[in-house]
Each structure stands twice: as C-alpha cells, then as structure tokens.
Amino acid sequence: MTVTEFIVIIPARYGSTRLPGKPLRSLAGRPMIEHVYRRAVASGAVRVLVATDDRRIVAACQAFGAEALMTDPAHATGTDRLAEVVRRERFPDEAIVVNLQGDEPLMPPRLLHQVAEVLDRCPGVAIATLATPLHDPAELASPHVVKVVVAADRRALYFSRAPIPWDREAGSHTPAVLTKAGMYRRHLGIYAYRAAFLRRYQMLSPCELAQHEQLEQLKMLWHGESIQVEDAQEPSGPGVDTEADLLLVERRLSRLSH
C-alpha cells in the first residue's frame, strides 16, 4: 500500500469578531497556532505551512520553527488563502492540499491523513471532507453545528446549519427524539483539495446558497464540484470560537499533558 503524500496549509486570520487575535491566544503556555501546527506535523504531511494576514502571526510561527507566509488581507475565506499559496508556491495540479483551520488545536493528526487518503483514492473528485454521527440533540438544533447529507456513493448532497434531513412524519418531535434515529451527520471543517481545484476556486462566481447559510462548500456544490465524505476514524476535539471554548480546550490540553 502506498502512503498518500499531502501538504497541510493552515489559514490563520488575526481578526475575529468573537475572539480577536485568536491564533496567538495562549493555550497551555503556547500560542494556539503552535498547537495546530504541531498537530499538522504529526500527521505525516510532507510540508506544513501557515497562511496568514498578519505579521504578528508570522513572527510567532517563526519563533517556534514553522513556515509561515503572508497572504492578502482582503481574502474572504481560508480557501482563498490556500489558493494564493498554491499559486505562489507552484504546487503541481495533482498535489493534495489539506486545509486545517487555525482554531483547531485538538484536531487528531490521523484525521488529516485520513481526509488526504479519501481524496487520493477518488481520482474523479476534487474535494474530500469528514463527518461524524450526530447524537447530541443540542448539536442537532444548533446553527453553529453544520450538518451534511450524503448520497449512496458518499458524495455530499447538501450541507446546512439546519437539522437535515427533515423527517416530515416526525417533524413535530424534539431534537432528542430525532437524534435517536441515527441518520444525522455532523460535518467536520477539514478538507482535502486537489491543487488544480484551488487554482480555479477563485474564479467561481458567488452563490446565494453559500451566502445565506454562510457555508462556502455550498458554492462548490452549486458549481458542480463533487465533495467526497467519509466518517472520521476518531472523534475530533472542539475548535475555538469563544472565550468559553478557549477554557474548555485549555482543560483538555492540561489533561493530555498529565
């Protein structure tokens, strides 16, 4: 069996409405971006880069030995940052690029390798991602948790912040009842892309679905791209969006270090 080669790019934006300077916030005595970077390195990636919009993040990354690139501050999404890096670094079209968000300090390295492998074995697909069964009623009801529905071949049909699929007969039931059916999938915000797709991504016109749901993967589906989905081989830790998340992740990191 051949080992899939892949590159990890970590988009890290300094500005955040809910948590300004998020990539540089301290976790267990290190900036959050360092934890994310070390997870990426542990995945077996052939190269790991941080793509950022702020020289303070570049300086922090250089201090702990990471490769970091300044990218256009005007980029709307992390995928736009990946596209710029792919273009500047002249990655070959067939290169597999994994997007690891800069606020995922507990992402299991195995999942980075897994999502790259999913894409590697699907030659007709440009994008792969991971999901996990959703059994928590609060998560099903939460617009902060993205849900995904897949076809028989495991290609994504739709992503939404709403509870999907909708059970018409049980529509009046509570989320606690609905989650017992075992039909729901939570989308994990980790992707593998072919470099050729990232080159053309920025040429895709805007999509109202993506704008309404605030989910850029809907733009990809709307333009006819296939997204291969596989269930994650292990649970993913929580990302960091708020001060409360920061405290939760701090506690988990403290337990892991003991």
Tab-separated table of C-alpha atoms in Angstrom:
chain	number	residue	atom	x	y	z
A	1	MET	CA	0.000	0.000	0.000
A	2	THR	CA	1.395	3.395	-0.962
A	3	VAL	CA	1.497	6.231	1.546
A	4	THR	CA	-0.505	9.251	0.457
A	5	GLU	CA	1.628	12.379	0.181
A	6	PHE	CA	-0.071	15.613	1.136
A	7	ILE	CA	0.608	19.181	2.188
A	8	VAL	CA	-1.154	20.905	5.081
A	9	ILE	CA	-1.910	24.613	4.877
A	10	ILE	CA	-3.231	26.327	8.000
A	11	PRO	CA	-5.136	29.553	7.255
A	12	ALA	CA	-4.850	31.818	10.289
A	13	ARG	CA	-6.567	35.203	10.384
A	14	TYR	CA	-5.743	37.644	13.181
A	15	GLY	CA	-9.088	39.435	13.220
A	16	SER	CA	-12.002	37.628	14.839
A	17	THR	CA	-15.276	39.190	15.948
A	18	ARG	CA	-15.696	36.968	18.973
A	19	LEU	CA	-12.039	36.332	19.825
A	20	PRO	CA	-9.604	38.961	18.469
A	21	GLY	CA	-6.053	37.718	17.904
A	22	LYS	CA	-7.313	34.162	18.208
A	23	PRO	CA	-4.307	32.324	16.654
A	24	LEU	CA	-1.983	33.941	19.209
A	25	ARG	CA	-4.117	33.303	22.296
A	26	SER	CA	-2.239	31.275	24.872
A	27	LEU	CA	-3.104	27.617	25.464
A	28	ALA	CA	-1.030	25.592	27.940
A	29	GLY	CA	1.740	28.156	27.670
A	30	ARG	CA	1.931	28.221	23.865
A	31	PRO	CA	0.113	30.221	21.201
A	32	MET	CA	-2.856	28.323	19.780
A	33	ILE	CA	-1.355	28.316	16.295
A	34	GLU	CA	1.614	26.328	17.614
A	35	HIS	CA	-0.670	23.559	18.867
A	36	VAL	CA	-2.406	23.471	15.483
A	37	TYR	CA	0.926	23.382	13.641
A	38	ARG	CA	2.244	20.517	15.759
A	39	ARG	CA	-0.909	18.507	15.055
A	40	ALA	CA	-0.319	19.008	11.348
A	41	VAL	CA	3.335	17.952	11.567
A	42	ALA	CA	2.326	14.801	13.471
A	43	SER	CA	0.007	13.803	10.610
A	44	GLY	CA	2.903	12.858	8.342
A	45	ALA	CA	2.400	15.713	5.891
A	46	VAL	CA	5.355	16.329	3.589
A	47	ARG	CA	5.075	20.068	4.223
A	48	VAL	CA	3.145	22.274	6.650
A	49	LEU	CA	2.616	25.995	6.065
A	50	VAL	CA	0.717	28.693	7.920
A	51	ALA	CA	-1.026	31.202	5.620
A	52	THR	CA	-1.886	34.386	7.475
A	53	ASP	CA	-2.849	38.031	7.081
A	54	ASP	CA	-0.783	39.404	9.964
A	55	ARG	CA	2.942	39.759	10.564
A	56	ARG	CA	2.499	39.083	14.274
A	57	ILE	CA	1.371	35.567	13.409
A	58	VAL	CA	4.312	35.166	11.007
A	59	ALA	CA	6.711	36.212	13.778
A	60	ALA	CA	5.129	33.819	16.290
A	61	CYS	CA	5.337	30.933	13.816
A	62	GLN	CA	8.968	31.631	13.009
A	63	ALA	CA	9.738	31.653	16.751
A	64	PHE	CA	8.681	28.009	17.100
A	65	GLY	CA	10.097	26.921	13.731
A	66	ALA	CA	7.046	26.923	11.476
A	67	GLU	CA	6.977	28.033	7.852
A	68	ALA	CA	4.569	30.959	7.530
A	69	LEU	CA	3.527	33.049	4.533
A	70	MET	CA	1.849	36.444	4.436
A	71	THR	CA	-1.235	36.385	2.217
A	72	ASP	CA	-3.635	39.064	1.010
A	73	PRO	CA	-5.537	40.566	3.986
A	74	ALA	CA	-8.561	41.055	1.709
A	75	HIS	CA	-9.224	37.321	1.323
A	76	ALA	CA	-12.788	36.460	2.337
A	77	THR	CA	-12.128	32.820	3.265
A	78	GLY	CA	-9.412	30.427	4.288
A	79	THR	CA	-9.824	28.651	0.965
A	80	ASP	CA	-8.850	31.881	-0.798
A	81	ARG	CA	-5.633	31.882	1.245
A	82	LEU	CA	-4.931	28.291	0.213
A	83	ALA	CA	-5.475	29.231	-3.425
A	84	GLU	CA	-2.951	32.054	-3.146
A	85	VAL	CA	-0.337	29.749	-1.602
A	86	VAL	CA	-0.889	27.069	-4.254
A	87	ARG	CA	-0.401	29.663	-6.970
A	88	ARG	CA	2.654	31.299	-5.403
A	89	GLU	CA	4.374	28.038	-4.493
A	90	ARG	CA	3.520	26.491	-7.880
A	91	PHE	CA	2.180	23.250	-6.487
A	92	PRO	CA	1.543	20.631	-9.203
A	93	ASP	CA	-2.106	20.138	-10.204
A	94	GLU	CA	-2.248	16.658	-8.669
A	95	ALA	CA	-0.897	17.755	-5.261
A	96	ILE	CA	-3.241	17.066	-2.344
A	97	VAL	CA	-3.636	20.045	-0.019
A	98	VAL	CA	-5.314	19.630	3.369
A	99	ASN	CA	-6.958	22.698	4.907
A	100	LEU	CA	-6.612	22.698	8.701
A	101	GLN	CA	-8.239	25.704	10.345
A	102	GLY	CA	-6.023	27.719	12.655
A	103	ASP	CA	-8.503	27.357	15.524
A	104	GLU	CA	-8.403	23.532	15.730
A	105	PRO	CA	-5.704	22.814	18.347
A	106	LEU	CA	-7.201	19.404	19.195
A	107	MET	CA	-7.619	18.050	15.654
A	108	PRO	CA	-6.364	14.419	15.677
A	109	PRO	CA	-3.418	14.064	13.266
A	110	ARG	CA	-4.902	10.812	11.985
A	111	LEU	CA	-7.867	12.710	10.541
A	112	LEU	CA	-5.577	14.918	8.453
A	113	HIS	CA	-4.051	11.811	6.934
A	114	GLN	CA	-7.472	10.189	6.544
A	115	VAL	CA	-9.022	13.046	4.568
A	116	ALA	CA	-5.995	13.087	2.230
A	117	GLU	CA	-6.354	9.347	1.669
A	118	VAL	CA	-10.057	9.716	0.873
A	119	LEU	CA	-9.244	12.178	-1.887
A	120	ASP	CA	-6.306	10.127	-3.145
A	121	ARG	CA	-8.493	7.086	-3.799
A	122	CYS	CA	-11.200	9.099	-5.581
A	123	PRO	CA	-9.478	10.279	-8.786
A	124	GLY	CA	-12.612	11.875	-10.233
A	125	VAL	CA	-13.204	14.072	-7.192
A	126	ALA	CA	-11.554	17.408	-6.367
A	127	ILE	CA	-12.594	17.750	-2.705
A	128	ALA	CA	-12.894	15.421	0.299
A	129	THR	CA	-14.068	16.039	3.834
A	130	LEU	CA	-15.041	14.180	7.008
A	131	ALA	CA	-18.161	13.831	9.123
A	132	THR	CA	-19.197	12.069	12.289
A	133	PRO	CA	-22.504	10.628	13.546
A	134	LEU	CA	-24.527	13.237	15.413
A	135	HIS	CA	-26.379	12.063	18.516
A	136	ASP	CA	-26.451	15.189	20.680
A	137	PRO	CA	-29.879	16.904	20.486
A	138	ALA	CA	-28.334	20.282	21.312
A	139	GLU	CA	-25.921	19.969	18.400
A	140	LEU	CA	-28.705	18.978	16.015
A	141	ALA	CA	-30.634	22.120	16.945
A	142	SER	CA	-27.591	24.417	16.926
A	143	PRO	CA	-26.917	26.596	13.860
A	144	HIS	CA	-23.239	26.555	14.851
A	145	VAL	CA	-23.076	22.817	14.051
A	146	VAL	CA	-23.071	22.075	10.321
A	147	LYS	CA	-24.990	19.031	9.174
A	148	VAL	CA	-24.366	17.056	5.963
A	149	VAL	CA	-26.465	14.625	3.897
A	150	VAL	CA	-24.688	12.215	1.563
A	151	ALA	CA	-25.650	10.044	-1.398
A	152	ALA	CA	-25.156	6.273	-1.708
A	153	ASP	CA	-21.652	6.830	-3.110
A	154	ARG	CA	-20.790	9.034	-0.106
A	155	ARG	CA	-20.748	12.240	-2.109
A	156	ALA	CA	-22.276	15.241	-0.382
A	157	LEU	CA	-25.812	16.202	-1.368
A	158	TYR	CA	-26.134	19.255	0.867
A	159	PHE	CA	-24.719	20.992	3.932
A	160	SER	CA	-26.820	23.093	6.278
A	161	ARG	CA	-26.923	24.742	9.668
A	162	ALA	CA	-30.495	23.452	9.944
A	163	PRO	CA	-31.388	19.891	11.023
A	164	ILE	CA	-31.202	17.838	7.808
A	165	PRO	CA	-32.602	15.511	6.642
A	166	TRP	CA	-36.013	16.684	7.825
A	167	ASP	CA	-38.315	13.882	8.942
A	168	ARG	CA	-41.764	15.006	7.782
A	169	GLU	CA	-43.656	12.472	9.868
A	170	ALA	CA	-41.642	13.251	12.992
A	171	GLY	CA	-41.288	16.951	12.271
A	172	SER	CA	-43.002	17.946	15.478
A	173	HIS	CA	-40.676	15.799	17.576
A	174	THR	CA	-37.912	17.250	19.706
A	175	PRO	CA	-34.254	17.012	18.675
A	176	ALA	CA	-33.802	14.404	21.417
A	177	VAL	CA	-36.262	12.106	19.641
A	178	LEU	CA	-34.871	12.818	16.177
A	179	THR	CA	-31.243	12.065	17.037
A	180	LYS	CA	-32.160	8.545	18.163
A	181	ALA	CA	-32.794	7.609	14.548
A	182	GLY	CA	-29.064	7.713	13.807
A	183	MET	CA	-29.480	9.401	10.414
A	184	TYR	CA	-27.683	12.664	11.169
A	185	ARG	CA	-24.088	13.557	10.354
A	186	ARG	CA	-22.060	16.428	11.762
A	187	HIS	CA	-19.632	17.931	9.279
A	188	LEU	CA	-16.068	18.437	10.451
A	189	GLY	CA	-14.459	21.545	8.984
A	190	ILE	CA	-11.480	19.753	7.486
A	191	TYR	CA	-10.933	19.420	3.734
A	192	ALA	CA	-8.520	17.921	1.242
A	193	TYR	CA	-8.308	19.611	-2.157
A	194	ARG	CA	-6.508	18.936	-5.383
A	195	ALA	CA	-4.273	21.875	-6.188
A	196	ALA	CA	-5.877	22.140	-9.641
A	197	PHE	CA	-9.242	22.866	-8.000
A	198	LEU	CA	-7.770	25.539	-5.729
A	199	ARG	CA	-6.375	27.284	-8.808
A	200	ARG	CA	-9.847	27.647	-10.277
A	201	TYR	CA	-11.673	28.227	-6.987
A	202	GLN	CA	-11.217	31.983	-7.023
A	203	MET	CA	-12.790	32.172	-10.470
A	204	LEU	CA	-16.073	30.654	-9.245
A	205	SER	CA	-18.906	33.158	-9.132
A	206	PRO	CA	-20.702	33.846	-5.827
A	207	CYS	CA	-23.568	31.604	-4.792
A	208	GLU	CA	-26.654	32.762	-2.865
A	209	LEU	CA	-26.961	29.421	-1.067
A	210	ALA	CA	-23.467	29.809	0.342
A	211	GLN	CA	-24.144	33.402	1.323
A	212	HIS	CA	-27.429	32.562	3.082
A	213	GLU	CA	-26.026	29.618	5.053
A	214	GLN	CA	-22.535	31.137	5.379
A	215	LEU	CA	-21.061	27.843	4.170
A	216	GLU	CA	-18.557	28.141	1.349
A	217	GLN	CA	-18.749	24.427	0.478
A	218	LEU	CA	-22.219	25.118	-0.931
A	219	LYS	CA	-20.606	27.298	-3.589
A	220	MET	CA	-18.525	24.293	-4.601
A	221	LEU	CA	-21.581	22.051	-4.885
A	222	TRP	CA	-23.536	24.742	-6.724
A	223	HIS	CA	-20.795	24.931	-9.340
A	224	GLY	CA	-20.942	21.177	-9.912
A	225	GLU	CA	-17.954	20.045	-7.854
A	226	SER	CA	-18.191	16.722	-6.035
A	227	ILE	CA	-17.299	16.517	-2.356
A	228	GLN	CA	-16.475	13.026	-1.070
A	229	VAL	CA	-17.473	12.457	2.560
A	230	GLU	CA	-16.222	9.768	4.928
A	231	ASP	CA	-16.903	9.219	8.610
A	232	ALA	CA	-13.952	10.242	10.765
A	233	GLN	CA	-11.884	7.397	12.198
A	234	GLU	CA	-11.858	9.021	15.636
A	235	PRO	CA	-13.606	11.878	17.414
A	236	SER	CA	-12.407	15.404	16.772
A	237	GLY	CA	-11.765	17.796	19.622
A	238	PRO	CA	-13.658	21.102	19.812
A	239	GLY	CA	-12.478	24.123	17.875
A	240	VAL	CA	-12.068	27.560	19.436
A	241	ASP	CA	-14.522	30.371	18.659
A	242	THR	CA	-15.165	31.944	22.053
A	243	GLU	CA	-13.553	32.519	25.450
A	244	ALA	CA	-15.561	29.559	26.762
A	245	ASP	CA	-14.110	27.340	24.025
A	246	LEU	CA	-10.635	28.531	24.946
A	247	LEU	CA	-11.133	27.446	28.566
A	248	LEU	CA	-12.539	24.064	27.504
A	249	VAL	CA	-9.589	23.350	25.210
A	250	GLU	CA	-7.151	24.527	27.904
A	251	ARG	CA	-8.591	21.946	30.302
A	252	ARG	CA	-8.337	19.175	27.708
A	253	LEU	CA	-4.753	20.046	26.873
A	254	SER	CA	-3.897	20.023	30.571
A	255	ARG	CA	-5.334	16.505	30.906
A	256	LEU	CA	-3.366	15.310	27.871
A	257	SER	CA	-0.107	16.600	29.349
A	258	HIS	CA	-0.519	14.596	32.549
